[in-house]
PDB file of C-alpha atoms in Angstrom:
ATOM      1  CA  MET A 538      98.209 126.087 103.711  1.00 74.00           C
ATOM      2  CA  GLN A 539      97.323 123.507 101.060  1.00 78.00           C
ATOM      3  CA  SER A 540     100.942 123.085  99.912  1.00 82.00           C
ATOM      4  CA  GLU A 541     102.117 122.535 103.498  1.00 86.00           C
ATOM      5  CA  VAL A 542      99.473 119.851 103.974  1.00 84.00           C
ATOM      6  CA  SER A 543     100.645 118.133 100.761  1.00 87.00           C
ATOM      7  CA  GLU A 544     104.227 118.096 102.066  1.00 87.00           C
ATOM      8  CA  PHE A 545     103.056 116.688 105.388  1.00 84.00           C
ATOM      9  CA  LEU A 546     101.092 113.905 103.704  1.00 84.00           C
ATOM     10  CA  GLN A 547     104.116 112.952 101.618  1.00 84.00           C
ATOM     11  CA  TYR A 548     106.171 112.852 104.812  1.00 81.00           C
ATOM     12  CA  VAL A 549     103.807 110.593 106.769  1.00 76.00           C
ATOM     13  CA  THR A 550     103.484 108.266 103.796  1.00 77.00           C
ATOM     14  CA  ALA A 551     107.149 108.009 102.799  1.00 74.00           C
ATOM     15  CA  GLU A 552     109.001 108.409 106.096  1.00 69.00           C
ATOM     16  CA  LYS A 553     106.587 107.239 108.778  1.00 67.00           C
ATOM     17  CA  GLY A 554     105.244 104.359 106.696  1.00 69.00           C
ATOM     18  CA  LEU A 555     101.600 104.979 107.582  1.00 70.00           C
ATOM     19  CA  SER A 556      98.926 103.050 105.722  1.00 74.00           C
ATOM     20  CA  LEU A 557      96.915 104.499 102.863  1.00 77.00           C
ATOM     21  CA  ASN A 558      93.789 104.558 105.046  1.00 79.00           C
ATOM     22  CA  THR A 559      95.557 106.644 107.714  1.00 80.00           C
ATOM     23  CA  ARG A 560      96.884 109.023 105.087  1.00 81.00           C
ATOM     24  CA  VAL A 561      93.404 109.487 103.650  1.00 86.00           C
ATOM     25  CA  ALA A 562      92.025 110.167 107.142  1.00 86.00           C
ATOM     26  CA  TYR A 563      94.719 112.802 107.796  1.00 86.00           C
ATOM     27  CA  GLU A 564      94.022 114.425 104.427  1.00 90.00           C
ATOM     28  CA  ARG A 565      90.287 114.573 105.089  1.00 90.00           C
ATOM     29  CA  ASP A 566      90.706 116.011 108.600  1.00 90.00           C
ATOM     30  CA  LEU A 567      93.228 118.669 107.550  1.00 91.00           C
ATOM     31  CA  GLU A 568      91.173 119.629 104.498  1.00 92.00           C
ATOM     32  CA  GLN A 569      88.244 120.272 106.820  1.00 90.00           C
ATOM     33  CA  PHE A 570      90.401 122.606 108.889  1.00 90.00           C
ATOM     34  CA  ILE A 571      91.679 124.423 105.772  1.00 90.00           C
ATOM     35  CA  ILE A 572      88.106 125.133 104.691  1.00 92.00           C
ATOM     36  CA  PHE A 573      87.360 126.534 108.152  1.00 90.00           C
ATOM     37  CA  ALA A 574      90.554 128.642 108.180  1.00 89.00           C
ATOM     38  CA  LYS A 575      89.836 130.101 104.736  1.00 90.00           C
ATOM     39  CA  ALA A 576      86.308 131.056 105.775  1.00 92.00           C
ATOM     40  CA  LYS A 577      87.706 132.808 108.858  1.00 89.00           C
ATOM     41  CA  LYS A 578      90.646 134.309 106.890  1.00 90.00           C
ATOM     42  CA  ILE A 579      93.176 132.610 109.164  1.00 87.00           C
ATOM     43  CA  SER A 580      96.719 131.958 107.940  1.00 84.00           C
ATOM     44  CA  LEU A 581      99.532 129.885 109.449  1.00 83.00           C
ATOM     45  CA  GLU A 582     101.235 133.103 110.520  1.00 83.00           C
ATOM     46  CA  THR A 583      98.183 134.379 112.432  1.00 85.00           C
ATOM     47  CA  LEU A 584      96.875 131.044 113.721  1.00 87.00           C
ATOM     48  CA  THR A 585      96.301 130.896 117.497  1.00 89.00           C
ATOM     49  CA  LEU A 586      95.127 128.362 120.036  1.00 89.00           C
ATOM     50  CA  GLU A 587      91.861 130.294 120.262  1.00 91.00           C
ATOM     51  CA  ASN A 588      91.318 129.805 116.521  1.00 90.00           C
ATOM     52  CA  LEU A 589      91.741 126.063 116.982  1.00 91.00           C
ATOM     53  CA  ARG A 590      89.275 126.027 119.860  1.00 90.00           C
ATOM     54  CA  ASP A 591      86.812 127.861 117.629  1.00 91.00           C
ATOM     55  CA  PHE A 592      87.321 125.108 115.058  1.00 89.00           C
ATOM     56  CA  LEU A 593      86.442 122.469 117.664  1.00 88.00           C
ATOM     57  CA  SER A 594      83.338 124.442 118.648  1.00 90.00           C
ATOM     58  CA  HIS A 595      82.388 124.545 114.970  1.00 89.00           C
ATOM     59  CA  LEU A 596      82.726 120.750 114.767  1.00 88.00           C
ATOM     60  CA  ARG A 597      80.599 120.246 117.887  1.00 86.00           C
ATOM     61  CA  SER A 598      77.897 122.518 116.437  1.00 87.00           C
ATOM     62  CA  ARG A 599      77.740 120.110 113.502  1.00 85.00           C
ATOM     63  CA  GLU A 600      77.325 117.210 115.962  1.00 81.00           C
ATOM     64  CA  VAL A 601      80.701 115.633 115.170  1.00 82.00           C
ATOM     65  CA  THR A 602      81.424 112.991 117.817  1.00 82.00           C
ATOM     66  CA  SER A 603      84.087 113.609 120.464  1.00 80.00           C
ATOM     67  CA  ARG A 604      85.997 110.579 119.171  1.00 79.00           C
ATOM     68  CA  SER A 605      86.167 112.045 115.649  1.00 84.00           C
ATOM     69  CA  ILE A 606      87.173 115.428 117.042  1.00 86.00           C
ATOM     70  CA  ALA A 607      89.972 113.784 119.047  1.00 85.00           C
ATOM     71  CA  ARG A 608      91.267 112.202 115.837  1.00 86.00           C
ATOM     72  CA  LYS A 609      91.252 115.580 114.084  1.00 88.00           C
ATOM     73  CA  VAL A 610      93.135 117.150 116.992  1.00 88.00           C
ATOM     74  CA  SER A 611      95.768 114.429 116.690  1.00 87.00           C
ATOM     75  CA  ALA A 612      96.125 115.149 112.963  1.00 88.00           C
ATOM     76  CA  LEU A 613      96.491 118.870 113.611  1.00 90.00           C
ATOM     77  CA  LYS A 614      99.123 118.364 116.314  1.00 89.00           C
ATOM     78  CA  GLN A 615     101.203 116.127 114.066  1.00 87.00           C
ATOM     79  CA  PHE A 616     100.822 118.569 111.160  1.00 88.00           C
ATOM     80  CA  PHE A 617     102.072 121.510 113.224  1.00 89.00           C
ATOM     81  CA  GLN A 618     104.917 119.444 114.690  1.00 88.00           C
ATOM     82  CA  PHE A 619     105.989 118.690 111.127  1.00 88.00           C
ATOM     83  CA  LEU A 620     105.925 122.394 110.252  1.00 88.00           C
ATOM     84  CA  MET A 621     108.044 123.178 113.323  1.00 88.00           C
ATOM     85  CA  ARG A 622     110.571 120.542 112.260  1.00 86.00           C
ATOM     86  CA  GLU A 623     110.680 122.103 108.798  1.00 85.00           C
ATOM     87  CA  GLY A 624     111.247 125.562 110.288  1.00 86.00           C
ATOM     88  CA  GLN A 625     107.919 126.917 109.070  1.00 85.00           C
ATOM     89  CA  LEU A 626     106.518 127.448 112.556  1.00 84.00           C
ATOM     90  CA  LYS A 627     108.249 128.517 115.764  1.00 83.00           C
ATOM     91  CA  ALA A 628     105.659 127.001 118.105  1.00 82.00           C
ATOM     92  CA  ASN A 629     102.889 124.430 117.935  1.00 84.00           C
ATOM     93  CA  PRO A 630      99.553 126.270 118.329  1.00 87.00           C
ATOM     94  CA  ALA A 631      97.815 122.967 119.024  1.00 83.00           C
ATOM     95  CA  GLU A 632     100.121 121.952 121.886  1.00 82.00           C
ATOM     96  CA  LEU A 633      97.550 122.810 124.565  1.00 82.00           C
ATOM     97  CA  LEU A 634      94.554 121.770 122.492  1.00 81.00           C
ATOM     98  CA  THR A 635      92.647 118.941 124.162  1.00 77.00           C
ATOM     99  CA  VAL A 636      89.348 117.164 123.780  1.00 72.00           C
ATOM    100  CA  VAL A 637      87.685 114.853 126.270  1.00 64.00           C
ATOM    101  CA  VAL A 638      86.304 111.610 124.917  1.00 60.00           C
ATOM    102  CA  LYS A 639      83.453 111.050 127.348  1.00 55.00           C
ATOM    103  CA  THR A 640      82.642 107.471 126.513  1.00 51.00           C
ATOM    104  CA  ARG A 641      84.665 104.599 125.234  1.00 54.00           C
ATOM    105  CA  ARG A 642      82.606 102.428 122.969  1.00 60.00           C
ATOM    106  CA  LEU A 643      83.278  98.784 123.608  1.00 60.00           C
ATOM    107  CA  PRO A 644      83.907  96.764 120.448  1.00 73.00           C
ATOM    108  CA  LYS A 645      81.097  94.453 119.417  1.00 84.00           C
ATOM    109  CA  HIS A 646      82.068  90.845 118.946  1.00 89.00           C
ATOM    110  CA  LEU A 647      80.743  87.366 118.300  1.00 92.00           C
ATOM    111  CA  SER A 648      80.328  84.734 120.971  1.00 91.00           C
ATOM    112  CA  VAL A 649      82.335  81.529 120.692  1.00 93.00           C
ATOM    113  CA  GLU A 650      79.188  79.740 119.551  1.00 95.00           C
ATOM    114  CA  GLU A 651      78.498  82.354 116.860  1.00 95.00           C
ATOM    115  CA  SER A 652      82.135  82.253 115.726  1.00 95.00           C
ATOM    116  CA  PHE A 653      81.981  78.493 115.292  1.00 95.00           C
ATOM    117  CA  LYS A 654      78.657  78.724 113.452  1.00 95.00           C
ATOM    118  CA  LEU A 655      80.148  81.298 111.081  1.00 96.00           C
ATOM    119  CA  VAL A 656      83.276  79.286 110.314  1.00 95.00           C
ATOM    120  CA  GLU A 657      81.385  76.017 109.968  1.00 94.00           C
ATOM    121  CA  SER A 658      78.674  77.533 107.771  1.00 92.00           C
ATOM    122  CA  VAL A 659      80.883  76.673 104.800  1.00 93.00           C
ATOM    123  CA  ASN A 660      81.256  72.909 104.387  1.00 89.00           C
ATOM    124  CA  GLY A 661      83.875  73.018 101.646  1.00 91.00           C
ATOM    125  CA  ALA A 662      81.940  70.741  99.299  1.00 92.00           C
ATOM    126  CA  THR A 663      83.036  72.730  96.230  1.00 95.00           C
ATOM    127  CA  ALA A 664      86.331  74.271  95.129  1.00 95.00           C
ATOM    128  CA  SER A 665      85.047  77.753  96.024  1.00 95.00           C
ATOM    129  CA  GLY A 666      83.757  76.337  99.293  1.00 96.00           C
ATOM    130  CA  VAL A 667      87.221  75.051 100.177  1.00 97.00           C
ATOM    131  CA  ARG A 668      88.590  78.536  99.570  1.00 96.00           C
ATOM    132  CA  ASP A 669      85.840  80.177 101.630  1.00 97.00           C
ATOM    133  CA  ARG A 670      86.307  77.777 104.537  1.00 97.00           C
ATOM    134  CA  ALA A 671      90.076  78.291 104.443  1.00 97.00           C
ATOM    135  CA  MET A 672      89.620  82.076 104.540  1.00 97.00           C
ATOM    136  CA  LEU A 673      87.267  81.913 107.510  1.00 97.00           C
ATOM    137  CA  GLU A 674      89.514  79.474 109.385  1.00 97.00           C
ATOM    138  CA  VAL A 675      92.656  81.552 108.827  1.00 97.00           C
ATOM    139  CA  TRP A 676      90.861  84.801 109.670  1.00 97.00           C
ATOM    140  CA  TYR A 677      89.398  83.467 112.914  1.00 96.00           C
ATOM    141  CA  ALA A 678      92.689  81.765 113.855  1.00 96.00           C
ATOM    142  CA  THR A 679      94.806  84.907 113.407  1.00 96.00           C
ATOM    143  CA  GLY A 680      92.489  87.823 114.205  1.00 95.00           C
ATOM    144  CA  CYS A 681      94.038  89.779 111.345  1.00 95.00           C
ATOM    145  CA  ARG A 682      92.560  92.897 109.782  1.00 94.00           C
ATOM    146  CA  VAL A 683      90.528  92.461 106.586  1.00 94.00           C
ATOM    147  CA  SER A 684      93.243  94.247 104.579  1.00 93.00           C
ATOM    148  CA  GLU A 685      95.843  91.914 106.089  1.00 95.00           C
ATOM    149  CA  LEU A 686      93.777  88.863 105.150  1.00 96.00           C
ATOM    150  CA  ALA A 687      93.464  90.087 101.563  1.00 95.00           C
ATOM    151  CA  GLY A 688      97.208  90.787 101.493  1.00 95.00           C
ATOM    152  CA  ILE A 689      98.452  87.342 102.576  1.00 97.00           C
ATOM    153  CA  ARG A 690     100.816  85.981  99.944  1.00 96.00           C
ATOM    154  CA  ALA A 691     101.476  82.371  99.040  1.00 95.00           C
ATOM    155  CA  GLU A 692     105.031  82.766 100.349  1.00 96.00           C
ATOM    156  CA  ASP A 693     103.772  84.034 103.717  1.00 97.00           C
ATOM    157  CA  ILE A 694     102.633  80.625 104.958  1.00 97.00           C
ATOM    158  CA  ASP A 695     105.200  78.490 106.764  1.00 96.00           C
ATOM    159  CA  TRP A 696     103.642  75.067 106.262  1.00 96.00           C
ATOM    160  CA  LYS A 697     106.178  73.231 108.413  1.00 95.00           C
ATOM    161  CA  GLY A 698     106.054  75.697 111.274  1.00 95.00           C
ATOM    162  CA  GLY A 699     102.309  76.253 111.118  1.00 95.00           C
ATOM    163  CA  LEU A 700     102.707  80.036 110.929  1.00 96.00           C
ATOM    164  CA  VAL A 701     101.534  82.829 108.667  1.00 97.00           C
ATOM    165  CA  ARG A 702     103.279  86.145 108.139  1.00 97.00           C
ATOM    166  CA  ILE A 703     100.894  89.068 108.481  1.00 96.00           C
ATOM    167  CA  ARG A 704     101.856  92.412 106.945  1.00 92.00           C
ATOM    168  CA  GLY A 705     100.304  95.091 109.134  1.00 88.00           C
ATOM    169  CA  LYS A 706     100.087  98.851 109.333  1.00 82.00           C
ATOM    170  CA  GLY A 707     103.195 100.865 108.595  1.00 78.00           C
ATOM    171  CA  GLY A 708     104.863  97.912 106.887  1.00 82.00           C
ATOM    172  CA  ARG A 709     105.262  96.062 110.196  1.00 88.00           C
ATOM    173  CA  GLU A 710     105.271  92.268 109.954  1.00 93.00           C
ATOM    174  CA  ARG A 711     104.366  89.637 112.513  1.00 94.00           C
ATOM    175  CA  TRP A 712     104.225  85.840 112.488  1.00 96.00           C
ATOM    176  CA  VAL A 713     100.998  84.392 113.861  1.00 95.00           C
ATOM    177  CA  PRO A 714     100.393  80.678 114.584  1.00 95.00           C
ATOM    178  CA  LEU A 715      97.750  78.854 112.583  1.00 95.00           C
ATOM    179  CA  SER A 716      95.368  76.477 114.316  1.00 94.00           C
ATOM    180  CA  SER A 717      95.421  72.869 113.129  1.00 94.00           C
ATOM    181  CA  ASP A 718      92.031  73.349 111.436  1.00 95.00           C
ATOM    182  CA  SER A 719      93.062  76.549 109.659  1.00 96.00           C
ATOM    183  CA  GLN A 720      96.296  74.976 108.464  1.00 96.00           C
ATOM    184  CA  ALA A 721      94.474  71.877 107.184  1.00 96.00           C
ATOM    185  CA  TRP A 722      91.911  73.920 105.237  1.00 97.00           C
ATOM    186  CA  ALA A 723      94.585  76.280 103.901  1.00 97.00           C
ATOM    187  CA  LEU A 724      96.483  73.253 102.611  1.00 97.00           C
ATOM    188  CA  LYS A 725      93.341  71.919 100.891  1.00 97.00           C
ATOM    189  CA  TYR A 726      92.843  75.309  99.302  1.00 97.00           C
ATOM    190  CA  LYS A 727      96.479  75.421  98.185  1.00 96.00           C
ATOM    191  CA  HIS A 728      95.765  72.497  95.852  1.00 95.00           C
ATOM    192  CA  VAL A 729      92.500  74.072  94.639  1.00 94.00           C
ATOM    193  CA  ARG A 730      94.344  77.334  94.000  1.00 95.00           C
ATOM    194  CA  HIS A 731      97.036  75.531  91.993  1.00 93.00           C
ATOM    195  CA  ASP A 732      94.364  73.934  89.791  1.00 93.00           C
ATOM    196  CA  TRP A 733      92.600  77.282  89.258  1.00 93.00           C
ATOM    197  CA  ILE A 734      95.793  79.008  88.176  1.00 93.00           C
ATOM    198  CA  GLY A 735      96.653  76.184  85.799  1.00 91.00           C
ATOM    199  CA  LYS A 736      93.126  76.056  84.378  1.00 90.00           C
ATOM    200  CA  HIS A 737      93.239  79.754  83.510  1.00 86.00           C
ATOM    201  CA  GLY A 738      96.714  79.448  81.995  1.00 89.00           C
ATOM    202  CA  LEU A 739      98.185  81.933  84.432  1.00 88.00           C
ATOM    203  CA  GLU A 740     101.584  82.174  86.028  1.00 85.00           C
ATOM    204  CA  GLU A 741     101.879  81.799  89.807  1.00 86.00           C
ATOM    205  CA  GLN A 742      99.985  84.543  91.643  1.00 90.00           C
ATOM    206  CA  ALA A 743     101.527  86.322  94.635  1.00 94.00           C
ATOM    207  CA  THR A 744      98.274  86.716  96.578  1.00 96.00           C
ATOM    208  CA  PHE A 745      97.183  83.541  98.365  1.00 97.00           C
ATOM    209  CA  PHE A 746      93.409  83.973  98.530  1.00 97.00           C
ATOM    210  CA  LEU A 747      91.957  84.465  95.048  1.00 96.00           C
ATOM    211  CA  THR A 748      88.432  85.088  93.794  1.00 95.00           C
ATOM    212  CA  ASP A 749      86.672  82.754  91.372  1.00 92.00           C
ATOM    213  CA  ARG A 750      88.119  84.937  88.628  1.00 91.00           C
ATOM    214  CA  VAL A 751      91.604  84.239  90.009  1.00 93.00           C
ATOM    215  CA  THR A 752      92.128  87.855  91.081  1.00 93.00           C
ATOM    216  CA  PRO A 753      93.048  89.248  94.519  1.00 94.00           C
ATOM    217  CA  TYR A 754      90.223  90.143  96.894  1.00 94.00           C
ATOM    218  CA  THR A 755      89.390  93.736  97.754  1.00 92.00           C
ATOM    219  CA  ARG A 756      88.319  94.681 101.274  1.00 90.00           C
ATOM    220  CA  GLN A 757      84.856  95.530  99.968  1.00 91.00           C
ATOM    221  CA  ALA A 758      84.486  92.130  98.306  1.00 94.00           C
ATOM    222  CA  ILE A 759      85.448  90.365 101.548  1.00 95.00           C
ATOM    223  CA  TRP A 760      82.899  92.455 103.482  1.00 93.00           C
ATOM    224  CA  LYS A 761      80.092  91.396 101.114  1.00 93.00           C
ATOM    225  CA  TRP A 762      81.282  87.793 101.231  1.00 94.00           C
ATOM    226  CA  LEU A 763      81.341  87.858 105.053  1.00 95.00           C
ATOM    227  CA  SER A 764      77.781  89.216 105.191  1.00 93.00           C
ATOM    228  CA  ARG A 765      76.584  86.338 103.012  1.00 93.00           C
ATOM    229  CA  ALA A 766      78.424  83.812 105.179  1.00 94.00           C
ATOM    230  CA  ALA A 767      76.855  85.272 108.340  1.00 94.00           C
ATOM    231  CA  ALA A 768      73.380  85.040 106.782  1.00 94.00           C
ATOM    232  CA  THR A 769      74.024  81.411 105.836  1.00 93.00           C
ATOM    233  CA  ALA A 770      75.155  80.738 109.421  1.00 94.00           C
ATOM    234  CA  GLY A 771      71.900  82.179 110.753  1.00 94.00           C
ATOM    235  CA  ILE A 772      73.612  85.028 112.634  1.00 93.00           C
ATOM    236  CA  LYS A 773      70.986  87.745 113.030  1.00 88.00           C
ATOM    237  CA  LYS A 774      73.178  90.596 114.271  1.00 88.00           C
ATOM    238  CA  LYS A 775      74.849  92.966 111.849  1.00 89.00           C
ATOM    239  CA  ILE A 776      78.400  91.784 111.185  1.00 91.00           C
ATOM    240  CA  TRP A 777      81.391  93.580 109.701  1.00 91.00           C
ATOM    241  CA  PRO A 778      85.030  92.520 109.151  1.00 93.00           C
ATOM    242  CA  HIS A 779      86.552  94.038 112.293  1.00 92.00           C
ATOM    243  CA  MET A 780      84.171  91.989 114.432  1.00 93.00           C
ATOM    244  CA  ILE A 781      86.256  88.918 113.570  1.00 95.00           C
ATOM    245  CA  ARG A 782      89.300  90.662 115.033  1.00 93.00           C
ATOM    246  CA  HIS A 783      87.366  91.796 118.114  1.00 92.00           C
ATOM    247  CA  SER A 784      86.030  88.278 118.626  1.00 93.00           C
ATOM    248  CA  PHE A 785      89.506  86.780 118.332  1.00 94.00           C
ATOM    249  CA  ALA A 786      90.975  89.125 120.958  1.00 91.00           C
ATOM    250  CA  THR A 787      88.039  88.913 123.351  1.00 90.00           C
ATOM    251  CA  GLN A 788      87.882  85.140 123.290  1.00 91.00           C
ATOM    252  CA  LEU A 789      91.636  84.824 123.873  1.00 91.00           C
ATOM    253  CA  LEU A 790      91.430  87.032 126.971  1.00 88.00           C
ATOM    254  CA  GLN A 791      88.364  85.204 128.238  1.00 84.00           C
ATOM    255  CA  GLY A 792      90.302  81.972 127.805  1.00 85.00           C
ATOM    256  CA  GLY A 793      93.163  83.230 129.992  1.00 85.00           C
ATOM    257  CA  ALA A 794      95.662  84.740 127.505  1.00 86.00           C
ATOM    258  CA  ASP A 795      97.737  87.616 128.864  1.00 85.00           C
ATOM    259  CA  LEU A 796      97.475  91.105 127.379  1.00 86.00           C
ATOM    260  CA  ARG A 797     101.021  91.163 125.965  1.00 89.00           C
ATOM    261  CA  THR A 798     100.398  87.986 123.993  1.00 91.00           C
ATOM    262  CA  VAL A 799      97.206  89.406 122.515  1.00 90.00           C
ATOM    263  CA  GLN A 800      99.062  92.627 121.680  1.00 91.00           C
ATOM    264  CA  GLU A 801     101.694  90.688 119.728  1.00 92.00           C
ATOM    265  CA  LEU A 802      99.120  88.585 117.894  1.00 93.00           C
ATOM    266  CA  LEU A 803      97.074  91.630 116.899  1.00 93.00           C
ATOM    267  CA  GLY A 804     100.138  93.623 115.891  1.00 91.00           C
ATOM    268  CA  HIS A 805      99.306  96.611 118.087  1.00 89.00           C
ATOM    269  CA  ARG A 806     102.213  99.012 118.455  1.00 84.00           C
ATOM    270  CA  SER A 807     100.976 100.170 121.864  1.00 82.00           C
ATOM    271  CA  ILE A 808      99.479  97.981 124.554  1.00 82.00           C
ATOM    272  CA  SER A 809      97.039 100.801 125.368  1.00 76.00           C
ATOM    273  CA  THR A 810      95.227  99.916 122.134  1.00 80.00           C
ATOM    274  CA  THR A 811      94.888  96.314 123.270  1.00 84.00           C
ATOM    275  CA  GLU A 812      93.640  97.376 126.691  1.00 78.00           C
ATOM    276  CA  MET A 813      90.187  98.193 125.323  1.00 76.00           C
ATOM    277  CA  TYR A 814      89.537  94.453 125.313  1.00 77.00           C
ATOM    278  CA  THR A 815      90.117  94.297 129.069  1.00 71.00           C
ATOM    279  CA  HIS A 816      87.227  96.736 129.500  1.00 64.00           C
ATOM    280  CA  LEU A 817      85.087  94.459 127.397  1.00 59.00           C
ATOM    281  CA  ASN A 818      86.145  91.499 129.492  1.00 58.00           C
ATOM    282  CA  VAL A 819      85.191  93.345 132.674  1.00 58.00           C
ATOM    283  CA  GLU A 820      81.745  93.968 131.194  1.00 57.00           C
ATOM    284  CA  ASN A 821      81.446  90.241 130.554  1.00 59.00           C
ATOM    285  CA  LEU A 822      82.396  89.532 134.172  1.00 55.00           C
ATOM    286  CA  LYS A 823      79.673  91.907 135.345  1.00 61.00           C
ATOM    287  CA  VAL A 824      77.110  90.064 133.250  1.00 61.00           C
ATOM    288  CA  MET A 825      78.228  86.708 134.650  1.00 56.00           C
ATOM    289  CA  GLN A 826      78.137  88.027 138.211  1.00 57.00           C
ATOM    290  CA  ARG A 827      74.609  89.430 137.832  1.00 68.00           C
ATOM    291  CA  LYS A 828      73.475  86.177 136.281  1.00 68.00           C
ATOM    292  CA  TYR A 829      74.983  83.720 138.775  1.00 65.00           C
ATOM    293  CA  HIS A 830      75.657  85.509 142.088  1.00 58.00           C
ATOM    294  CA  PRO A 831      73.043  84.455 144.681  1.00 66.00           C
ATOM    295  CA  ARG A 832      72.802  87.932 146.219  1.00 60.00           C
ATOM    296  CA  ASP A 833      72.377  89.886 143.002  1.00 53.00           C
TER     297      ASP A 833
END
C-alpha cells in the first residue's frame, strides 16, 4: 500500500497543486492508516468499510479529536478515489464512512484595540523597526496567511494601485488592497531594503520582507517575531500567526462587510470556510445583547 500512497501524493502535489503543508498532512494521515492495516493484516484487495470503521474506533481509543478524525477520513476518501481512477480499485470502501464533528471551535482573535496596540507597538525608529512596522501593517491590512506574508515578492506590490498580490494555497493568486498606512510603511521599508541590499553587496532579492541578515523569513521566524511584538504591546493572551487572519476577517464582518467580499480577500475557495466567522460574529452579538439589553 506504501507505493500507492506515494503515487497519490505525487498526484495531489503535481496535478492538484496542493500546498506542501497539505501534502505532509495527507502523508501523515495515510501512513497512520498503513500502520493500522499492516497490524491487522489488511490489504487493498480485502479492505472493507468495516475495517475502516475499526480504524476510526482505534483513533477514538487513542483520544484523537473528532476534527482530526474527520481530516483523516477526507484523506482516505481522496486516496481511494485516486485508486479507482487509476483502475486499482473497483469501488471506494470509504464512500459511506462518516464522522460527526460535535463542536465547531470558534477561531480566537484580537479585538480592534488589541490589533492597533500590536501594530503600533513598533514605532519604526530604526531601520529594522521600519521593516517590522511595515510587516505588521501589511499583515493586518490584508489578513494573509503567515506563509503568504513571507512569500510576498518585491514585484507583487502595485504601488500606484495600492494593491499587493498574494500567492495562496494551490498556486492561486489574489490581489488585496493595502490600507494607506500599510502602503506608506511599505514604501518606507522599500528604501530601507534597498540600502540593506546595497550595503551587503547583493543583487536584488525577490522576497520583499527580509531579515536583518538580508534573507527571506521562515514561518517559524515570523511566529517568534510576532510573539515578541505582542509582549512589547502588552497583550497578555497567547498569540499565534493565524490570529491576525482571524482578527482581520472578524473585524471586517463586524464593520459591515459582506461574506463574499471577505471570502475573496481571504482567498477561500469555498464560502463555507468563510462562514465560520459568521458564527463568531453571532457569538459577539450574544455578548453585546447580554451586556446591554435591559431585560437580560
